[in-house]
Short mmCIF file of C-alpha atoms in Angstrom, two decimals:
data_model
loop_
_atom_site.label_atom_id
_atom_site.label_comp_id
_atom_site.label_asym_id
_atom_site.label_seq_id
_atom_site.Cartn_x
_atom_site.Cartn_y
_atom_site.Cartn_z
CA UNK A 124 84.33 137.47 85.74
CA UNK A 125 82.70 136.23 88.51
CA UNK A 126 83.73 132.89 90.04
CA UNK A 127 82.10 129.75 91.46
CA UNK A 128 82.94 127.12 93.43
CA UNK A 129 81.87 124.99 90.65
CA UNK A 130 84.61 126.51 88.07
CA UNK A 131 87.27 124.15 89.88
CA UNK A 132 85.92 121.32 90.55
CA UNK A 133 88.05 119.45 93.60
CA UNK A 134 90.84 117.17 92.82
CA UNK A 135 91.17 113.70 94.71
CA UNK A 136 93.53 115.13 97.26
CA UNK A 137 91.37 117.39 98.42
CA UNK A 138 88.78 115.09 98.60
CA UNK A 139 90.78 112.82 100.64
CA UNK A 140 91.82 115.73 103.22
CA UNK A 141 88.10 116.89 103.63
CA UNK A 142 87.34 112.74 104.37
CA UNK A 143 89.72 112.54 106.68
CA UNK A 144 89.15 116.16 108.83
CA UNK A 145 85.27 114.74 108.83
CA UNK A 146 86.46 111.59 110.20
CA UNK A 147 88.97 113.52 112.96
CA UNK A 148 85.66 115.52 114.06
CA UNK A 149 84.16 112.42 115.54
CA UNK A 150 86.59 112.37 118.83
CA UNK A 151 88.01 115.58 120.25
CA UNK A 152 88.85 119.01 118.31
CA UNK A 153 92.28 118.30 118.25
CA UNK A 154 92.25 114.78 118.63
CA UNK A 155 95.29 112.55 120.18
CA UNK A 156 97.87 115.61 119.39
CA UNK A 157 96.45 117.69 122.10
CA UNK A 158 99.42 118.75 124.55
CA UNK A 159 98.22 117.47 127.73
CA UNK A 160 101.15 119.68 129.22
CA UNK A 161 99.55 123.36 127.90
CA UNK A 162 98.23 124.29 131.20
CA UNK A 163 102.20 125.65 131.53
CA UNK A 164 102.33 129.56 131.98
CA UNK A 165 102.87 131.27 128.57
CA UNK A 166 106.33 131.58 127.33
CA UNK A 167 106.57 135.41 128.17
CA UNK A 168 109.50 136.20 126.55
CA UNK A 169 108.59 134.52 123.53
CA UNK A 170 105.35 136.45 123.77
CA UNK A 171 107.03 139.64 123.80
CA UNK A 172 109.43 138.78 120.94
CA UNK A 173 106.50 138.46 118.51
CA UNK A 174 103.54 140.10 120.49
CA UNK A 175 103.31 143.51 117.93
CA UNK A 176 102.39 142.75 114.08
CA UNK A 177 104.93 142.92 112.03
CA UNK A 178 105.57 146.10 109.98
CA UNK A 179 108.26 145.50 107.24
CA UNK A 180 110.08 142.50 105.64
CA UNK A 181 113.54 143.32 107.74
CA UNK A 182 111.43 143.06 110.92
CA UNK A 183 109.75 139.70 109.75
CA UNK A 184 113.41 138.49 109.26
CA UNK A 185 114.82 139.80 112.45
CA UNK A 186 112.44 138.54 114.82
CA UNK A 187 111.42 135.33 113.23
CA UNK A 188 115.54 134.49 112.97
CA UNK A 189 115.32 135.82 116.77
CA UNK A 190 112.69 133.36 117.84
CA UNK A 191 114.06 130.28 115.61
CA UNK A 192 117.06 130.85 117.51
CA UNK A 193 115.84 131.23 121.02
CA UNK A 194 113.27 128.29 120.28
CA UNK A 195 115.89 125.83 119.36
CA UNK A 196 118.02 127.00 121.87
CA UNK A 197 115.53 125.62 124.65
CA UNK A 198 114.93 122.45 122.70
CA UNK A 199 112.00 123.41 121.10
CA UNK A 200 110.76 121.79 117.82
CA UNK A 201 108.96 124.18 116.71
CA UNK A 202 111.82 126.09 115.59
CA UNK A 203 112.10 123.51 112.92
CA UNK A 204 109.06 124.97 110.80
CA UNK A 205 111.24 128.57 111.61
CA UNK A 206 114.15 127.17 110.07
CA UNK A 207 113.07 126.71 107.23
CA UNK A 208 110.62 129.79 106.76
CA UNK A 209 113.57 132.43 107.70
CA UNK A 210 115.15 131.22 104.82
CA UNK A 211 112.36 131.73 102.89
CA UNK A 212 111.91 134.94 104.01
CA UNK A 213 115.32 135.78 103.40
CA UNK A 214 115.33 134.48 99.58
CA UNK A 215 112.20 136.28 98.76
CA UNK A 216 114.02 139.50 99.89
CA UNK A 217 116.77 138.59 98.09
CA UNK A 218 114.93 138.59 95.04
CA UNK A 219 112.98 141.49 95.85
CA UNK A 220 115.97 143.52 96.41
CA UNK A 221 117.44 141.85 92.87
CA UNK A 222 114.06 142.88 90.39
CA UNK A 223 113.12 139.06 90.51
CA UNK A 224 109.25 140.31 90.61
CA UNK A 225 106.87 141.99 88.86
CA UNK A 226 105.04 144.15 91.74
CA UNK A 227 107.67 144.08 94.14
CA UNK A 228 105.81 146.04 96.44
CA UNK A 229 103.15 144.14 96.65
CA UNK A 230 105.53 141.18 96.99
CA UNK A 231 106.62 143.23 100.17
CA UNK A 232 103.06 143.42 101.39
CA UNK A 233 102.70 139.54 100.77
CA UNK A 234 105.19 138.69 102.83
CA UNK A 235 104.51 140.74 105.62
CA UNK A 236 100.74 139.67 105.53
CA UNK A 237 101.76 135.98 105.19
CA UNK A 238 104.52 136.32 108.09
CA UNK A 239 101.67 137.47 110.18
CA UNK A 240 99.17 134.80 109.91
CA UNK A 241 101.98 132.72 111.66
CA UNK A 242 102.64 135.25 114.29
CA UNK A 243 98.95 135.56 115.31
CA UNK A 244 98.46 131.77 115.74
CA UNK A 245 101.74 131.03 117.59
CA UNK A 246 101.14 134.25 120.00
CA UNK A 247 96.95 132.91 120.64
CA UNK A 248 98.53 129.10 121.19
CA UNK A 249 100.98 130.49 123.32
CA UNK A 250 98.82 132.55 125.60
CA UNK A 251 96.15 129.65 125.82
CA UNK A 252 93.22 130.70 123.09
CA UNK A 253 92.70 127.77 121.18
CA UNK A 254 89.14 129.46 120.60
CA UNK A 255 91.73 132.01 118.21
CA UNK A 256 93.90 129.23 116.53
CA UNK A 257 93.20 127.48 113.40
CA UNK A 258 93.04 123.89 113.97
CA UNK A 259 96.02 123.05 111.44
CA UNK A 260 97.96 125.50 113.53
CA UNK A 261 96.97 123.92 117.06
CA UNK A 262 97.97 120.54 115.35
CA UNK A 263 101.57 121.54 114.41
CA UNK A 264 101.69 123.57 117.77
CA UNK A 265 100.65 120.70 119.92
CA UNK A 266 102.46 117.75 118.02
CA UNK A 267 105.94 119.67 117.98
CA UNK A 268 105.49 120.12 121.97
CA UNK A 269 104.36 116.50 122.51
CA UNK A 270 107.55 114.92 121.83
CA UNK A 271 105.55 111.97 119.61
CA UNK A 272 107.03 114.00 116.11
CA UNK A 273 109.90 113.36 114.17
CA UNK A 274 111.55 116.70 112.97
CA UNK A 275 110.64 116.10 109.07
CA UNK A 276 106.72 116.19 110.66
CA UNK A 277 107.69 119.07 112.56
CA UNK A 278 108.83 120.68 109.40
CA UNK A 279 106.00 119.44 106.98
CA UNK A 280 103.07 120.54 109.69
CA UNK A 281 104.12 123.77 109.76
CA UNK A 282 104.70 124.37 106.32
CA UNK A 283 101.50 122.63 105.57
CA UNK A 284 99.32 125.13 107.86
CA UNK A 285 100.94 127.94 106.89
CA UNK A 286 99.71 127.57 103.17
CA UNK A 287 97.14 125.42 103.15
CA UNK A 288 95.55 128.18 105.99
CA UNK A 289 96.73 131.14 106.00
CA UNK A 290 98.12 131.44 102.45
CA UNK A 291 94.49 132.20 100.88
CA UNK A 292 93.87 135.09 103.56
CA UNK A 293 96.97 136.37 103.28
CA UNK A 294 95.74 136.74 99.55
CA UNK A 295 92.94 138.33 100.22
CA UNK A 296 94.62 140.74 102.74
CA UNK A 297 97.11 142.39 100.02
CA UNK A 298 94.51 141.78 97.66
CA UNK A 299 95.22 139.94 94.11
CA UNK A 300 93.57 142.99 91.59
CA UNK A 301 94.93 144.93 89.77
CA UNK A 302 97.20 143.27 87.49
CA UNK A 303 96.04 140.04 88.77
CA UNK A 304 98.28 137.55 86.37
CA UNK A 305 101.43 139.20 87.34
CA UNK A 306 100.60 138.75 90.81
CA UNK A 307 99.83 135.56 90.34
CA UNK A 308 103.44 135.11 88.92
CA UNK A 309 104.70 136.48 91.62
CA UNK A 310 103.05 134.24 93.80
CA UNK A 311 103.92 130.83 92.58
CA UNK A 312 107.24 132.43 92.50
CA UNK A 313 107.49 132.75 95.96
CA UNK A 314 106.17 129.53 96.86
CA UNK A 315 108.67 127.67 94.32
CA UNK A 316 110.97 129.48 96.88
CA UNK A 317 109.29 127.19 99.44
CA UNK A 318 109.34 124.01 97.59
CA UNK A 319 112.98 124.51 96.58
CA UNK A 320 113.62 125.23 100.34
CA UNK A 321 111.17 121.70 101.20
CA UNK A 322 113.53 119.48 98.96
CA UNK A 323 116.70 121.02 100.96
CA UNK A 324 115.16 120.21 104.53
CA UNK A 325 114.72 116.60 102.99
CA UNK A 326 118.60 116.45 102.20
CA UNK A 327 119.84 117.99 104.97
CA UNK A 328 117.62 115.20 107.33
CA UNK A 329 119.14 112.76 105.49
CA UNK A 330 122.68 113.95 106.39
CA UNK A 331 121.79 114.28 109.55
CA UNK A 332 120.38 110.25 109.96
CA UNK A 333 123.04 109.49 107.97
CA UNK A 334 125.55 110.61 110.31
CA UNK A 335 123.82 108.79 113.20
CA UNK A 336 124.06 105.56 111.27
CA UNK A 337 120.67 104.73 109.90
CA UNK A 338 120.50 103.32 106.64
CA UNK A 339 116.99 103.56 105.50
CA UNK A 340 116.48 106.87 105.34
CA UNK A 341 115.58 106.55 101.41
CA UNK A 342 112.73 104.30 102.28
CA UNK A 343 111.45 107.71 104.14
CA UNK A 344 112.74 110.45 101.67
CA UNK A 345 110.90 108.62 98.91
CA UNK A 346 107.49 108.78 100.49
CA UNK A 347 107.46 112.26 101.26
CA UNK A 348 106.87 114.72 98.90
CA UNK A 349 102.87 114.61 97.31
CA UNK A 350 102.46 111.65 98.87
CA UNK A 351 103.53 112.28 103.09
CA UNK A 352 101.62 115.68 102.75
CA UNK A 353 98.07 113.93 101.15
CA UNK A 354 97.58 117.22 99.09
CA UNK A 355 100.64 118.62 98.26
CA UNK A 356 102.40 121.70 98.25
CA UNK A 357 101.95 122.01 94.13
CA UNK A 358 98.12 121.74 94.74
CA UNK A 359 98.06 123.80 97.72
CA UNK A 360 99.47 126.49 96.49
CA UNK A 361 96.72 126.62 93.47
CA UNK A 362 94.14 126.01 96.16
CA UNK A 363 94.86 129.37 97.92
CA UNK A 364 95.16 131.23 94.77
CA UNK A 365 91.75 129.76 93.92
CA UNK A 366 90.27 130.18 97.09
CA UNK A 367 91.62 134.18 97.00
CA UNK A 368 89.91 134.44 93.51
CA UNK A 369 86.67 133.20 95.19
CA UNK A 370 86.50 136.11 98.02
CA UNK A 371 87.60 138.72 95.56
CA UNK A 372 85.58 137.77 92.99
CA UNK A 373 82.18 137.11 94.77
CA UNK A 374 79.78 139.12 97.37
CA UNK A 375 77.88 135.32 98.04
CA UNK A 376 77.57 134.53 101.32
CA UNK A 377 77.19 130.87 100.68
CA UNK A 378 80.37 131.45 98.43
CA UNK A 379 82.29 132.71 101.24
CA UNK A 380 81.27 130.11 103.98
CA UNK A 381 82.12 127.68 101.23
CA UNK A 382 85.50 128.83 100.75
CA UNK A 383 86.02 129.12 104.92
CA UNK A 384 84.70 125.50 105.16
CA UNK A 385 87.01 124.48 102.83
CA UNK A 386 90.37 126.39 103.72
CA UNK A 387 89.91 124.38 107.37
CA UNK A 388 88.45 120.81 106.44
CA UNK A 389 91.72 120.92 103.90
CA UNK A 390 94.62 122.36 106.35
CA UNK A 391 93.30 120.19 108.96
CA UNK A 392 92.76 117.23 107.10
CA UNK A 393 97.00 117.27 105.64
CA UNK A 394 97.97 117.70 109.54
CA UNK A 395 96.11 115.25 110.22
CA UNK A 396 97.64 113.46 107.30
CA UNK A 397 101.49 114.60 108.21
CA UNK A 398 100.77 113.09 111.66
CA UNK A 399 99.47 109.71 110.86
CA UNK A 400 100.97 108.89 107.57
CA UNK A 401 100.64 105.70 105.07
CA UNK A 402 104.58 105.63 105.56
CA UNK A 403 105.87 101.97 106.84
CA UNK A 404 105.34 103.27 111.22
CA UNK A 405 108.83 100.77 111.86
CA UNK A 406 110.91 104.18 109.79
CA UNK A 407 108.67 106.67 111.77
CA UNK A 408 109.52 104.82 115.42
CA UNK A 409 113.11 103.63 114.41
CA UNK A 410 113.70 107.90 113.28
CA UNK A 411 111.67 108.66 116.33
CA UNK A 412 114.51 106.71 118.94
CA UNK A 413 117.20 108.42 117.15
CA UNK A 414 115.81 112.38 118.14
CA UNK A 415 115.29 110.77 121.37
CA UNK A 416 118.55 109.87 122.22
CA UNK A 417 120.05 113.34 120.90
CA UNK A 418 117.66 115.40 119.41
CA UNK A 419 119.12 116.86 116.19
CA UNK A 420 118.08 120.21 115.99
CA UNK A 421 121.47 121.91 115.84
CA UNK A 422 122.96 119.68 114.01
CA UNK A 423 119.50 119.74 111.46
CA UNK A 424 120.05 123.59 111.45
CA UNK A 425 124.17 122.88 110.54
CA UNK A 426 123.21 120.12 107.47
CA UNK A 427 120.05 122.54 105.91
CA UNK A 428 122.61 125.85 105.74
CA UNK A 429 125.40 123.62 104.51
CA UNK A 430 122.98 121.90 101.94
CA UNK A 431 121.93 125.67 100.65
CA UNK A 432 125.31 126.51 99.99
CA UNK A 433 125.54 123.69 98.01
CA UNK A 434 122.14 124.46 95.71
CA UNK A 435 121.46 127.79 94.20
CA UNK A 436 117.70 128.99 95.00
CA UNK A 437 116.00 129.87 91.64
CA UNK A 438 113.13 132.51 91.04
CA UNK A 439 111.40 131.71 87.59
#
């Protein structure tokens, strides 16, 4: 069967992220997030840590646990987003290794693919090509390195990129035929994995501004979710699967661009959402003093490990 845009016609989030990217586009590609500090010499070592492609699930582990470590180590939020994807990673193995999937080869290919969509934007940000970085990326990127974030944005931005961009390429990459419903079983498997691993991160921030003393950290928690991420990750998820379906399904060249237009006005358009959201700001700049004055990464890494061995991760 061959697909058109027109068989899935666009929900209201979407809308809303495509409205707000094409409002964005009238100042500067990146807008206010740009890192006024990135004329600093690339991070060499981390360039070298993730500078070949990745070329099996135990390497995407090993190095991505490698960099999350060394990245938090110099105080650097964007090890948030890796502390939650190596425990992704990690789970999906787990059930690999355990028969949780249907094609778990493929799942194996998936993972790498996906794991390497990250890798090539952090390693062109890092060397100075925003020409070679998605915009959602460069968003999360810049914002975690401008200090202006709190660490559930951190979290959120990265996550949000990483499927709302790369997830429909990494598709394509492994490719979804044959036996294209049990791959798609496999894939919302995977990223149920994720949105287990989302509502964890939640907890585990609330333990951690819990222990600093703040008391209204339910007025955040309870705006996240669909809401905080303008599309969310339910929808995003059957967005890339959609979008896959598209460039498998079709040789149309206006089909394609389609499908590229829309993979970037969305992911940039939830970042943009993630940084600037309809939350009540006083939460955002009374959570924002709090990383100031000791900036919780450690002790966020400590609460999200604690809260997993608390919760059993579930493949359906």
């Amino acid at each position: 069967m061959i697909y058109s845009p027109y068989t899935q016609l666009p929900t209201l989030a979407e809308l809303r992220a495509v409205a707000l990217t094409i409002r964005r586009r009238t100042r500067s590609r990146h807008g206010a997030w740009s890192d006024p500090g990135r004329e600093r010499a690339p991070d060499e070592r981390l360039l070298g840590m993730m500078g070949d492609p990745f070329d099996s699930v135990s390497d995407v582990s090993e190095r991505l646990g490698a960099v999350e470590t060394y990245l938090r180590d110099r105080g650097d939020r964007r090890s948030v987003f890796l502390t939650v994807y190596t425990e992704m990673t990690a789970n999906v193995h787990d059930g690999i290794e355990s028969g949780a999937f249907d094609d778990p080869e493929w799942v194996r290919d998936y993972l790498v693919a996906f794991a390497d969509r990250y890798r090539t934007a952090l390693v062109a940000s890092e060397r100075g090509n925003p020409a070679e970085v998605p915009v959602a990326w460069q968003l999360a990127f810049d914002a975690s390195t401008s200090g202006d974030t709190i660490l559930i944005q951190d979290a959120l931005l990265g996550v949000s990129a990483h499927i709302n961009y790369d997830l429909t390429y990494a598709l394509r990459d492994v490719e979804i035929d044959p036996e294209r419903p049990s791959k798609l079983r496999d894939h919302n498997r995977i990223n149920g994995i994720l949105q287990q691993l989302v509502d964890v991160v939640q907890r585990a921030l609330a333990d951690v501004y819990d222990a600093s003393g703040y008391t209204r950290v339910d007025e955040l928690l309870g705006s996240l979710d669909e809401e905080f991420t303008l599309i969310g990750l339910k929808e995003a998820r059957s967005l890339a699967w959609r979008n896959a379906v598209l460039l498998t399904d079709t040789e149309s060249r206006l089909i394609r661009r389609f499908v590229h237009w829309r993979v970037e006005a969305v992911s940039t358009g939830a970042g943009h959402f993630i940084l600037a959201p309809s939350t009540d700001q006083s939460v955002i700049r009374a959570l924002r003093n709090i990383e100031r004055e000791r900036v919780p990464m450690d002790p966020l890494r400590e609460a999200f490990h604690r809260r997993l061995r608390e919760r059993v991760i579930e493949i359906d």
